[in-house]
Amino acid sequence: MAPPQELDAVKQNGSTNGTSHDNKVCTADKLKTASAKQPQVHVASVANGSQGPVKILPNVLHNIGKTPLIRLNRIPQSFGIECEVLAKCELFAPGGSHKDRIAVRMIEEAEADGRLKPGYTVIEPTSGNTGISVAMVCAVKGYKCILVMPEKMSAEKHWTMNRLGATVVRCPNNIVHTTVADKIHRETPNSIILDQYGNEANPRVHYEETTEEILEQCDGKLDMIVIGVGTGGAVTGIGRKIKEKCPSCPVIGIDPVGSTMALPESLNSGPGFFEVEGIGHTWLPDCLDRSVIDKWIKVSDKDTFNMARRIISEEGLLVGGSCGTAVVGAIQAIKEAGLGKGQRCVIIFPDSVRNYMTKFLSDQWMLERAFLPDSEVSLGYSWWNKTVAELKLESPLTVVPDLTVGNAVKLMKEKKQNQVAVVSSQGSIQGVLSLEHLLKQLISLNITSSTKVESVVNGQFKRITLFDTLGKLTYILQGTPFALVVKEEKNGNVLVSEKLLGIATQMDLATFIL
């Protein structure tokens, strides 16, 4: 552990001036030091005595914490909101997210209690941000690192973790990545799992540090705090401290549509797929204490990503997608609570756009998912609004999950296809085995000809229906060589089942048009 004089570099004065506050307010204590029983590792806040801030930091870990609180202006004004809206910008952390705080805390606590020793391997299931932060800490400290991440997470996260020296294992979205991490842990000698979902260091670091920073920056004047809910660490730690110091301040939890963490249960439309990363689950992490959340608000992917794009273009903050989720939820919560002049709402901005450059920043990505309206390009093509049904596709080539990869490749070669749909004996679509995906998996998985298809199936494929337009299919096929044509059965917004009808390829579309 570094000597005290090297800890907590770069003091920042985060108080906010010029805001009246007529309501009863709480008074923030001075920042508490961490418990003597816990290692004190990374808060970048303590000045170097009377000599001013430390000018040279011993390593990047000493720049974690003390992120700025920035006022949002144009977006709140556009909704007629008169209260002050502030963003706690964790996107400025060295690893790009608030997960830097928990990564260094979990690792240094594991070192302190003897669970993590030189030469050990750190294993962690992650949706990306924690993985990047863990890989960064391991890079500085010299530990080997294995990270397990679902396929739906961005390629940028994978690339960043890999460049930081981590081994990245991707698993299908229908497999809980924590179970994969547990299996790797059992098979890897001298390894530990940090377990962000159950490690008390996760909420504790937000209780001891993040919330105290916010209260100090706000001079204790706070009327609402809004937090997207993922592992539950941030909302639990911040919520517990807010309940102690600002009991009249409501804690608002934001949950994406398709997640099932919100209360009351009637808010949840049932488990479903959602694109936003880092928040939302269809199970409850051990770190999550839902009792600290006064109100839950659900937000759709479409609203999420359109708002994230607005934050970038109107506020100049290069935020990640879940920041859009939080702002949409905050606007609703502010209006429902009737916050007005002289009152203040703080929103947690957990990460930056760096991990999503090929996702919601891309018009094509947004158009594929109908998150943006068609552009005027549709007016110039007679085929644009024709339906996928007019392609008259042949019956799809399928295999069962327990077929071997070797036999599947032989079948694709025989049928002159680059991909095959994986369908269970009951008819449910498990995913796709494509040559492109298989070659990518060869690098990170030990695949042989006898490997079962179910072990390497790609569950992250593009779907389209017979009634979708060829214009929509065009957008999809600009980014992938094929899309599965499915018949969906829904109960409200919840997908109950889907039947595979065909596979639409770039060649199918080109042949029809030309």
PDB file of C-alpha atoms in Angstrom, residues 223-508:
ATOM      1  CA  ASP A 223     -33.191  17.315  -3.082  1.00  0.00           C
ATOM      2  CA  MET A 224     -33.028  14.246  -5.327  1.00  0.00           C
ATOM      3  CA  ILE A 225     -30.438  11.762  -6.564  1.00  0.00           C
ATOM      4  CA  VAL A 226     -30.925   9.562  -9.631  1.00  0.00           C
ATOM      5  CA  ILE A 227     -28.933   6.375 -10.250  1.00  0.00           C
ATOM      6  CA  GLY A 228     -29.077   3.635 -12.888  1.00  0.00           C
ATOM      7  CA  VAL A 229     -29.108   0.201 -11.251  1.00  0.00           C
ATOM      8  CA  GLY A 230     -26.698  -2.541 -12.376  1.00  0.00           C
ATOM      9  CA  THR A 231     -24.738  -4.519  -9.795  1.00  0.00           C
ATOM     10  CA  GLY A 232     -26.547  -2.443  -7.178  1.00  0.00           C
ATOM     11  CA  GLY A 233     -23.287  -1.257  -5.632  1.00  0.00           C
ATOM     12  CA  ALA A 234     -23.624   2.430  -6.513  1.00  0.00           C
ATOM     13  CA  VAL A 235     -27.313   2.811  -5.662  1.00  0.00           C
ATOM     14  CA  THR A 236     -26.931   0.805  -2.430  1.00  0.00           C
ATOM     15  CA  GLY A 237     -23.840   2.608  -1.164  1.00  0.00           C
ATOM     16  CA  ILE A 238     -25.010   6.068  -2.193  1.00  0.00           C
ATOM     17  CA  GLY A 239     -28.564   5.376  -1.058  1.00  0.00           C
ATOM     18  CA  ARG A 240     -27.507   4.259   2.426  1.00  0.00           C
ATOM     19  CA  LYS A 241     -25.379   7.360   2.991  1.00  0.00           C
ATOM     20  CA  ILE A 242     -28.087   9.668   1.643  1.00  0.00           C
ATOM     21  CA  LYS A 243     -30.603   8.108   4.043  1.00  0.00           C
ATOM     22  CA  GLU A 244     -28.268   8.937   6.922  1.00  0.00           C
ATOM     23  CA  LYS A 245     -27.292  12.468   5.932  1.00  0.00           C
ATOM     24  CA  CYS A 246     -30.215  13.676   3.785  1.00  0.00           C
ATOM     25  CA  PRO A 247     -33.216  11.620   4.891  1.00  0.00           C
ATOM     26  CA  SER A 248     -35.615  13.900   3.010  1.00  0.00           C
ATOM     27  CA  CYS A 249     -33.769  13.411  -0.287  1.00  0.00           C
ATOM     28  CA  PRO A 250     -35.428  10.704  -2.446  1.00  0.00           C
ATOM     29  CA  VAL A 251     -33.222   8.098  -4.113  1.00  0.00           C
ATOM     30  CA  ILE A 252     -34.483   7.264  -7.615  1.00  0.00           C
ATOM     31  CA  GLY A 253     -33.509   3.954  -9.213  1.00  0.00           C
ATOM     32  CA  ILE A 254     -33.545   3.662 -13.002  1.00  0.00           C
ATOM     33  CA  ASP A 255     -34.153   0.282 -14.641  1.00  0.00           C
ATOM     34  CA  PRO A 256     -34.295  -0.462 -18.386  1.00  0.00           C
ATOM     35  CA  VAL A 257     -37.389  -1.995 -19.945  1.00  0.00           C
ATOM     36  CA  GLY A 258     -36.651  -5.725 -20.199  1.00  0.00           C
ATOM     37  CA  SER A 259     -34.948  -5.820 -16.796  1.00  0.00           C
ATOM     38  CA  THR A 260     -36.915  -7.127 -13.818  1.00  0.00           C
ATOM     39  CA  MET A 261     -35.253  -5.427 -10.840  1.00  0.00           C
ATOM     40  CA  ALA A 262     -37.756  -2.608 -10.285  1.00  0.00           C
ATOM     41  CA  LEU A 263     -40.385  -2.436  -7.576  1.00  0.00           C
ATOM     42  CA  PRO A 264     -43.302  -2.798  -7.480  1.00  0.00           C
ATOM     43  CA  GLU A 265     -43.191  -5.868  -9.683  1.00  0.00           C
ATOM     44  CA  SER A 266     -46.022  -4.446 -11.792  1.00  0.00           C
ATOM     45  CA  LEU A 267     -43.531  -1.977 -13.298  1.00  0.00           C
ATOM     46  CA  ASN A 268     -41.708  -4.848 -14.986  1.00  0.00           C
ATOM     47  CA  SER A 269     -43.158  -6.067 -18.272  1.00  0.00           C
ATOM     48  CA  GLY A 270     -41.280  -9.338 -17.838  1.00  0.00           C
ATOM     49  CA  PRO A 271     -37.776 -10.420 -18.820  1.00  0.00           C
ATOM     50  CA  GLY A 272     -36.699  -9.343 -22.262  1.00  0.00           C
ATOM     51  CA  PHE A 273     -33.718  -8.249 -24.318  1.00  0.00           C
ATOM     52  CA  PHE A 274     -32.419  -4.701 -23.908  1.00  0.00           C
ATOM     53  CA  GLU A 275     -29.509  -3.023 -25.673  1.00  0.00           C
ATOM     54  CA  VAL A 276     -28.315  -0.625 -22.978  1.00  0.00           C
ATOM     55  CA  GLU A 277     -25.230  -1.945 -21.188  1.00  0.00           C
ATOM     56  CA  GLY A 278     -24.116  -1.827 -17.570  1.00  0.00           C
ATOM     57  CA  ILE A 279     -27.558  -1.560 -15.974  1.00  0.00           C
ATOM     58  CA  GLY A 280     -30.494  -3.925 -15.642  1.00  0.00           C
ATOM     59  CA  HIS A 281     -30.730  -7.649 -14.909  1.00  0.00           C
ATOM     60  CA  THR A 282     -33.346 -10.367 -14.877  1.00  0.00           C
ATOM     61  CA  TRP A 283     -31.947 -11.510 -11.507  1.00  0.00           C
ATOM     62  CA  LEU A 284     -31.085  -9.676  -8.289  1.00  0.00           C
ATOM     63  CA  PRO A 285     -27.393  -9.132  -7.436  1.00  0.00           C
ATOM     64  CA  ASP A 286     -26.475  -9.711  -3.789  1.00  0.00           C
ATOM     65  CA  CYS A 287     -25.094  -6.164  -3.554  1.00  0.00           C
ATOM     66  CA  LEU A 288     -28.457  -4.605  -4.337  1.00  0.00           C
ATOM     67  CA  ASP A 289     -30.434  -3.292  -1.363  1.00  0.00           C
ATOM     68  CA  ARG A 290     -33.726  -2.226  -2.898  1.00  0.00           C
ATOM     69  CA  SER A 291     -34.949  -0.795   0.408  1.00  0.00           C
ATOM     70  CA  VAL A 292     -32.867   2.366  -0.113  1.00  0.00           C
ATOM     71  CA  ILE A 293     -34.651   3.184  -3.386  1.00  0.00           C
ATOM     72  CA  ASP A 294     -37.693   5.405  -2.915  1.00  0.00           C
ATOM     73  CA  LYS A 295     -38.960   5.217  -6.480  1.00  0.00           C
ATOM     74  CA  TRP A 296     -38.177   3.153  -9.569  1.00  0.00           C
ATOM     75  CA  ILE A 297     -38.560   4.414 -13.132  1.00  0.00           C
ATOM     76  CA  LYS A 298     -38.422   2.258 -16.270  1.00  0.00           C
ATOM     77  CA  VAL A 299     -36.820   3.597 -19.463  1.00  0.00           C
ATOM     78  CA  SER A 300     -36.852   2.150 -22.983  1.00  0.00           C
ATOM     79  CA  ASP A 301     -33.812   1.645 -25.182  1.00  0.00           C
ATOM     80  CA  LYS A 302     -35.156   4.094 -27.756  1.00  0.00           C
ATOM     81  CA  ASP A 303     -35.489   6.887 -25.211  1.00  0.00           C
ATOM     82  CA  THR A 304     -32.139   5.930 -23.662  1.00  0.00           C
ATOM     83  CA  PHE A 305     -30.011   6.225 -26.773  1.00  0.00           C
ATOM     84  CA  ASN A 306     -31.718   9.262 -28.229  1.00  0.00           C
ATOM     85  CA  MET A 307     -31.146  11.071 -24.943  1.00  0.00           C
ATOM     86  CA  ALA A 308     -27.507   9.938 -24.757  1.00  0.00           C
ATOM     87  CA  ARG A 309     -26.974  11.426 -28.215  1.00  0.00           C
ATOM     88  CA  ARG A 310     -28.593  14.663 -27.059  1.00  0.00           C
ATOM     89  CA  ILE A 311     -26.344  14.865 -23.991  1.00  0.00           C
ATOM     90  CA  ILE A 312     -23.327  14.651 -26.295  1.00  0.00           C
ATOM     91  CA  SER A 313     -24.573  17.190 -28.827  1.00  0.00           C
ATOM     92  CA  GLU A 314     -26.275  19.652 -26.449  1.00  0.00           C
ATOM     93  CA  GLU A 315     -24.245  19.436 -23.233  1.00  0.00           C
ATOM     94  CA  GLY A 316     -20.872  18.504 -24.741  1.00  0.00           C
ATOM     95  CA  LEU A 317     -20.399  15.519 -22.420  1.00  0.00           C
ATOM     96  CA  LEU A 318     -19.141  12.351 -24.104  1.00  0.00           C
ATOM     97  CA  VAL A 319     -21.361   9.967 -22.167  1.00  0.00           C
ATOM     98  CA  GLY A 320     -22.229   6.294 -22.410  1.00  0.00           C
ATOM     99  CA  GLY A 321     -25.707   5.009 -23.166  1.00  0.00           C
ATOM    100  CA  SER A 322     -26.863   4.446 -19.587  1.00  0.00           C
ATOM    101  CA  CYS A 323     -26.308   8.155 -18.887  1.00  0.00           C
ATOM    102  CA  GLY A 324     -29.177   8.706 -21.305  1.00  0.00           C
ATOM    103  CA  THR A 325     -31.284   6.249 -19.312  1.00  0.00           C
ATOM    104  CA  ALA A 326     -30.558   8.179 -16.128  1.00  0.00           C
ATOM    105  CA  VAL A 327     -31.433  11.561 -17.633  1.00  0.00           C
ATOM    106  CA  VAL A 328     -34.738  10.318 -19.081  1.00  0.00           C
ATOM    107  CA  GLY A 329     -35.631   8.875 -15.674  1.00  0.00           C
ATOM    108  CA  ALA A 330     -34.502  12.025 -13.874  1.00  0.00           C
ATOM    109  CA  ILE A 331     -36.683  14.263 -16.026  1.00  0.00           C
ATOM    110  CA  GLN A 332     -39.714  12.113 -15.216  1.00  0.00           C
ATOM    111  CA  ALA A 333     -38.859  12.008 -11.505  1.00  0.00           C
ATOM    112  CA  ILE A 334     -38.282  15.782 -11.300  1.00  0.00           C
ATOM    113  CA  LYS A 335     -41.619  16.525 -12.938  1.00  0.00           C
ATOM    114  CA  GLU A 336     -43.502  14.059 -10.759  1.00  0.00           C
ATOM    115  CA  ALA A 337     -41.891  15.436  -7.588  1.00  0.00           C
ATOM    116  CA  GLY A 338     -42.458  19.026  -8.679  1.00  0.00           C
ATOM    117  CA  LEU A 339     -38.887  20.172  -8.039  1.00  0.00           C
ATOM    118  CA  GLY A 340     -38.528  23.854  -8.848  1.00  0.00           C
ATOM    119  CA  LYS A 341     -36.259  26.849  -8.460  1.00  0.00           C
ATOM    120  CA  GLY A 342     -33.826  26.640  -5.580  1.00  0.00           C
ATOM    121  CA  GLN A 343     -33.856  22.841  -5.586  1.00  0.00           C
ATOM    122  CA  ARG A 344     -31.241  20.441  -6.859  1.00  0.00           C
ATOM    123  CA  CYS A 345     -31.115  17.010  -8.505  1.00  0.00           C
ATOM    124  CA  VAL A 346     -27.894  15.022  -8.967  1.00  0.00           C
ATOM    125  CA  ILE A 347     -27.638  12.321 -11.635  1.00  0.00           C
ATOM    126  CA  ILE A 348     -24.872   9.728 -11.690  1.00  0.00           C
ATOM    127  CA  PHE A 349     -23.176   9.550 -15.116  1.00  0.00           C
ATOM    128  CA  PRO A 350     -21.386   6.180 -14.840  1.00  0.00           C
ATOM    129  CA  ASP A 351     -19.312   5.965 -18.005  1.00  0.00           C
ATOM    130  CA  SER A 352     -18.121   7.497 -21.266  1.00  0.00           C
ATOM    131  CA  VAL A 353     -18.884   7.016 -24.938  1.00  0.00           C
ATOM    132  CA  ARG A 354     -15.500   5.376 -25.534  1.00  0.00           C
ATOM    133  CA  ASN A 355     -17.010   1.901 -25.169  1.00  0.00           C
ATOM    134  CA  TYR A 356     -19.885   2.518 -27.574  1.00  0.00           C
ATOM    135  CA  MET A 357     -18.354   4.126 -30.670  1.00  0.00           C
ATOM    136  CA  THR A 358     -19.773   1.417 -32.953  1.00  0.00           C
ATOM    137  CA  LYS A 359     -23.139   1.392 -31.191  1.00  0.00           C
ATOM    138  CA  PHE A 360     -25.460   4.316 -30.449  1.00  0.00           C
ATOM    139  CA  LEU A 361     -23.127   6.918 -31.978  1.00  0.00           C
ATOM    140  CA  SER A 362     -23.763   5.202 -35.322  1.00  0.00           C
ATOM    141  CA  ASP A 363     -26.864   6.243 -37.267  1.00  0.00           C
ATOM    142  CA  GLN A 364     -26.843   2.832 -38.939  1.00  0.00           C
ATOM    143  CA  TRP A 365     -26.902   1.046 -35.573  1.00  0.00           C
ATOM    144  CA  MET A 366     -29.800   3.236 -34.440  1.00  0.00           C
ATOM    145  CA  LEU A 367     -31.733   2.763 -37.679  1.00  0.00           C
ATOM    146  CA  GLU A 368     -31.330  -1.029 -37.569  1.00  0.00           C
ATOM    147  CA  ARG A 369     -33.188  -1.044 -34.281  1.00  0.00           C
ATOM    148  CA  ALA A 370     -35.819   1.537 -35.316  1.00  0.00           C
ATOM    149  CA  PHE A 371     -34.457   3.988 -32.736  1.00  0.00           C
ATOM    150  CA  LEU A 372     -34.355   6.667 -35.464  1.00  0.00           C
ATOM    151  CA  PRO A 373     -36.922   7.381 -38.206  1.00  0.00           C
ATOM    152  CA  ASP A 374     -36.059   6.483 -41.796  1.00  0.00           C
ATOM    153  CA  SER A 375     -34.220   9.247 -43.613  1.00  0.00           C
ATOM    154  CA  GLU A 376     -35.413  10.650 -46.916  1.00  0.00           C
ATOM    155  CA  VAL A 377     -33.342   7.989 -48.689  1.00  0.00           C
ATOM    156  CA  SER A 378     -36.462   5.792 -48.617  1.00  0.00           C
ATOM    157  CA  LEU A 379     -38.202   8.128 -51.073  1.00  0.00           C
ATOM    158  CA  GLY A 380     -35.711   7.383 -53.824  1.00  0.00           C
ATOM    159  CA  TYR A 381     -36.146   3.604 -54.101  1.00  0.00           C
ATOM    160  CA  SER A 382     -39.261   1.793 -55.227  1.00  0.00           C
ATOM    161  CA  TRP A 383     -38.267  -1.348 -53.316  1.00  0.00           C
ATOM    162  CA  TRP A 384     -37.550   0.377 -49.981  1.00  0.00           C
ATOM    163  CA  ASN A 385     -40.970  -0.152 -48.414  1.00  0.00           C
ATOM    164  CA  LYS A 386     -41.557  -3.622 -49.805  1.00  0.00           C
ATOM    165  CA  THR A 387     -41.577  -6.359 -47.195  1.00  0.00           C
ATOM    166  CA  VAL A 388     -39.126  -9.146 -46.446  1.00  0.00           C
ATOM    167  CA  ALA A 389     -41.850 -11.616 -47.438  1.00  0.00           C
ATOM    168  CA  GLU A 390     -41.345 -10.595 -51.070  1.00  0.00           C
ATOM    169  CA  LEU A 391     -37.842 -12.084 -51.029  1.00  0.00           C
ATOM    170  CA  LYS A 392     -39.453 -15.563 -51.042  1.00  0.00           C
ATOM    171  CA  LEU A 393     -36.625 -17.117 -49.058  1.00  0.00           C
ATOM    172  CA  GLU A 394     -35.900 -20.842 -49.042  1.00  0.00           C
ATOM    173  CA  SER A 395     -36.261 -22.932 -45.885  1.00  0.00           C
ATOM    174  CA  PRO A 396     -33.335 -22.193 -43.548  1.00  0.00           C
ATOM    175  CA  LEU A 397     -30.403 -24.517 -42.947  1.00  0.00           C
ATOM    176  CA  THR A 398     -30.466 -25.590 -39.282  1.00  0.00           C
ATOM    177  CA  VAL A 399     -28.570 -27.816 -36.868  1.00  0.00           C
ATOM    178  CA  VAL A 400     -29.262 -29.009 -33.324  1.00  0.00           C
ATOM    179  CA  PRO A 401     -27.174 -27.747 -30.373  1.00  0.00           C
ATOM    180  CA  ASP A 402     -25.504 -31.089 -29.629  1.00  0.00           C
ATOM    181  CA  LEU A 403     -24.098 -31.498 -33.149  1.00  0.00           C
ATOM    182  CA  THR A 404     -20.307 -31.254 -33.292  1.00  0.00           C
ATOM    183  CA  VAL A 405     -18.636 -28.186 -34.776  1.00  0.00           C
ATOM    184  CA  GLY A 406     -16.826 -30.422 -37.274  1.00  0.00           C
ATOM    185  CA  ASN A 407     -20.066 -31.826 -38.650  1.00  0.00           C
ATOM    186  CA  ALA A 408     -21.664 -28.377 -38.742  1.00  0.00           C
ATOM    187  CA  VAL A 409     -18.780 -26.984 -40.790  1.00  0.00           C
ATOM    188  CA  LYS A 410     -19.010 -29.958 -43.187  1.00  0.00           C
ATOM    189  CA  LEU A 411     -22.737 -29.247 -43.631  1.00  0.00           C
ATOM    190  CA  MET A 412     -22.093 -25.557 -44.362  1.00  0.00           C
ATOM    191  CA  LYS A 413     -19.442 -26.495 -46.909  1.00  0.00           C
ATOM    192  CA  GLU A 414     -21.768 -29.014 -48.585  1.00  0.00           C
ATOM    193  CA  LYS A 415     -24.670 -26.541 -48.757  1.00  0.00           C
ATOM    194  CA  LYS A 416     -22.377 -23.609 -49.679  1.00  0.00           C
ATOM    195  CA  GLN A 417     -23.548 -21.555 -46.725  1.00  0.00           C
ATOM    196  CA  ASN A 418     -21.475 -19.389 -44.396  1.00  0.00           C
ATOM    197  CA  GLN A 419     -23.878 -19.684 -41.499  1.00  0.00           C
ATOM    198  CA  VAL A 420     -26.381 -22.111 -40.019  1.00  0.00           C
ATOM    199  CA  ALA A 421     -29.154 -21.507 -37.490  1.00  0.00           C
ATOM    200  CA  VAL A 422     -29.008 -23.490 -34.254  1.00  0.00           C
ATOM    201  CA  VAL A 423     -32.490 -24.680 -33.278  1.00  0.00           C
ATOM    202  CA  SER A 424     -33.418 -26.976 -30.390  1.00  0.00           C
ATOM    203  CA  SER A 425     -35.448 -30.135 -30.841  1.00  0.00           C
ATOM    204  CA  GLN A 426     -38.409 -28.178 -29.436  1.00  0.00           C
ATOM    205  CA  GLY A 427     -38.030 -25.564 -32.178  1.00  0.00           C
ATOM    206  CA  SER A 428     -36.593 -22.686 -30.141  1.00  0.00           C
ATOM    207  CA  ILE A 429     -33.846 -20.612 -31.756  1.00  0.00           C
ATOM    208  CA  GLN A 430     -30.612 -20.942 -29.795  1.00  0.00           C
ATOM    209  CA  GLY A 431     -28.533 -18.721 -32.056  1.00  0.00           C
ATOM    210  CA  VAL A 432     -26.327 -18.906 -35.115  1.00  0.00           C
ATOM    211  CA  LEU A 433     -23.086 -20.671 -35.970  1.00  0.00           C
ATOM    212  CA  SER A 434     -21.271 -18.651 -38.626  1.00  0.00           C
ATOM    213  CA  LEU A 435     -17.779 -19.059 -40.013  1.00  0.00           C
ATOM    214  CA  GLU A 436     -17.017 -15.452 -39.050  1.00  0.00           C
ATOM    215  CA  HIS A 437     -18.017 -15.987 -35.413  1.00  0.00           C
ATOM    216  CA  LEU A 438     -16.339 -19.393 -35.241  1.00  0.00           C
ATOM    217  CA  LEU A 439     -12.992 -17.985 -36.383  1.00  0.00           C
ATOM    218  CA  LYS A 440     -13.212 -15.238 -33.730  1.00  0.00           C
ATOM    219  CA  GLN A 441     -13.946 -17.827 -31.045  1.00  0.00           C
ATOM    220  CA  LEU A 442     -10.937 -19.940 -32.044  1.00  0.00           C
ATOM    221  CA  ILE A 443      -8.694 -17.303 -30.471  1.00  0.00           C
ATOM    222  CA  SER A 444     -10.280 -17.314 -26.996  1.00  0.00           C
ATOM    223  CA  LEU A 445     -11.768 -20.832 -26.721  1.00  0.00           C
ATOM    224  CA  ASN A 446     -10.223 -24.276 -27.102  1.00  0.00           C
ATOM    225  CA  ILE A 447     -12.373 -25.425 -30.033  1.00  0.00           C
ATOM    226  CA  THR A 448     -11.911 -28.777 -31.778  1.00  0.00           C
ATOM    227  CA  SER A 449     -13.952 -30.616 -34.372  1.00  0.00           C
ATOM    228  CA  SER A 450     -15.659 -32.553 -31.542  1.00  0.00           C
ATOM    229  CA  THR A 451     -16.732 -29.410 -29.656  1.00  0.00           C
ATOM    230  CA  LYS A 452     -20.515 -29.173 -29.382  1.00  0.00           C
ATOM    231  CA  VAL A 453     -22.181 -26.392 -31.349  1.00  0.00           C
ATOM    232  CA  GLU A 454     -23.986 -25.228 -28.198  1.00  0.00           C
ATOM    233  CA  SER A 455     -20.599 -24.236 -26.733  1.00  0.00           C
ATOM    234  CA  VAL A 456     -19.818 -21.767 -29.513  1.00  0.00           C
ATOM    235  CA  VAL A 457     -23.253 -20.643 -30.713  1.00  0.00           C
ATOM    236  CA  ASN A 458     -23.659 -16.901 -31.206  1.00  0.00           C
ATOM    237  CA  GLY A 459     -26.827 -15.725 -29.510  1.00  0.00           C
ATOM    238  CA  GLN A 460     -26.265 -12.125 -30.620  1.00  0.00           C
ATOM    239  CA  PHE A 461     -27.819 -12.228 -34.095  1.00  0.00           C
ATOM    240  CA  LYS A 462     -30.010  -9.851 -36.068  1.00  0.00           C
ATOM    241  CA  ARG A 463     -33.729 -10.608 -36.249  1.00  0.00           C
ATOM    242  CA  ILE A 464     -36.302  -9.411 -38.729  1.00  0.00           C
ATOM    243  CA  THR A 465     -39.903 -10.378 -39.533  1.00  0.00           C
ATOM    244  CA  LEU A 466     -41.667 -11.009 -42.830  1.00  0.00           C
ATOM    245  CA  PHE A 467     -43.523  -7.722 -42.385  1.00  0.00           C
ATOM    246  CA  ASP A 468     -40.429  -5.557 -41.921  1.00  0.00           C
ATOM    247  CA  THR A 469     -39.372  -3.457 -44.876  1.00  0.00           C
ATOM    248  CA  LEU A 470     -36.457  -4.104 -47.167  1.00  0.00           C
ATOM    249  CA  GLY A 471     -35.263  -0.660 -46.128  1.00  0.00           C
ATOM    250  CA  LYS A 472     -34.829  -1.893 -42.573  1.00  0.00           C
ATOM    251  CA  LEU A 473     -33.167  -5.068 -43.847  1.00  0.00           C
ATOM    252  CA  THR A 474     -30.760  -2.900 -45.853  1.00  0.00           C
ATOM    253  CA  TYR A 475     -29.611  -1.108 -42.710  1.00  0.00           C
ATOM    254  CA  ILE A 476     -29.118  -4.432 -40.926  1.00  0.00           C
ATOM    255  CA  LEU A 477     -27.175  -6.038 -43.761  1.00  0.00           C
ATOM    256  CA  GLN A 478     -24.796  -3.086 -43.952  1.00  0.00           C
ATOM    257  CA  GLY A 479     -23.384  -4.269 -40.640  1.00  0.00           C
ATOM    258  CA  THR A 480     -23.791  -8.058 -40.819  1.00  0.00           C
ATOM    259  CA  PRO A 481     -23.938 -10.590 -43.683  1.00  0.00           C
ATOM    260  CA  PHE A 482     -27.273 -12.118 -42.665  1.00  0.00           C
ATOM    261  CA  ALA A 483     -30.376 -11.785 -40.495  1.00  0.00           C
ATOM    262  CA  LEU A 484     -32.748 -14.437 -39.197  1.00  0.00           C
ATOM    263  CA  VAL A 485     -36.329 -14.061 -40.369  1.00  0.00           C
ATOM    264  CA  VAL A 486     -38.593 -14.972 -37.463  1.00  0.00           C
ATOM    265  CA  LYS A 487     -42.250 -15.105 -36.523  1.00  0.00           C
ATOM    266  CA  GLU A 488     -42.645 -13.609 -33.065  1.00  0.00           C
ATOM    267  CA  GLU A 489     -45.326 -14.376 -30.515  1.00  0.00           C
ATOM    268  CA  LYS A 490     -45.620 -11.732 -27.808  1.00  0.00           C
ATOM    269  CA  ASN A 491     -47.623 -11.182 -24.653  1.00  0.00           C
ATOM    270  CA  GLY A 492     -47.713  -7.407 -24.602  1.00  0.00           C
ATOM    271  CA  ASN A 493     -44.072  -6.335 -24.890  1.00  0.00           C
ATOM    272  CA  VAL A 494     -42.756  -9.691 -23.732  1.00  0.00           C
ATOM    273  CA  LEU A 495     -41.446 -12.108 -26.352  1.00  0.00           C
ATOM    274  CA  VAL A 496     -43.015 -15.485 -25.586  1.00  0.00           C
ATOM    275  CA  SER A 497     -41.611 -17.493 -28.482  1.00  0.00           C
ATOM    276  CA  GLU A 498     -40.283 -17.153 -31.979  1.00  0.00           C
ATOM    277  CA  LYS A 499     -40.202 -19.487 -34.960  1.00  0.00           C
ATOM    278  CA  LEU A 500     -37.447 -19.460 -37.565  1.00  0.00           C
ATOM    279  CA  LEU A 501     -38.775 -18.869 -41.084  1.00  0.00           C
ATOM    280  CA  GLY A 502     -35.619 -18.146 -43.061  1.00  0.00           C
ATOM    281  CA  ILE A 503     -32.194 -16.543 -43.254  1.00  0.00           C
ATOM    282  CA  ALA A 504     -31.940 -13.335 -45.299  1.00  0.00           C
ATOM    283  CA  THR A 505     -28.451 -12.678 -46.658  1.00  0.00           C
ATOM    284  CA  GLN A 506     -26.775  -9.833 -48.489  1.00  0.00           C
ATOM    285  CA  MET A 507     -26.964 -11.956 -51.655  1.00  0.00           C
ATOM    286  CA  ASP A 508     -30.738 -12.429 -51.245  1.00  0.00           C
TER     287      ASP A 508
END
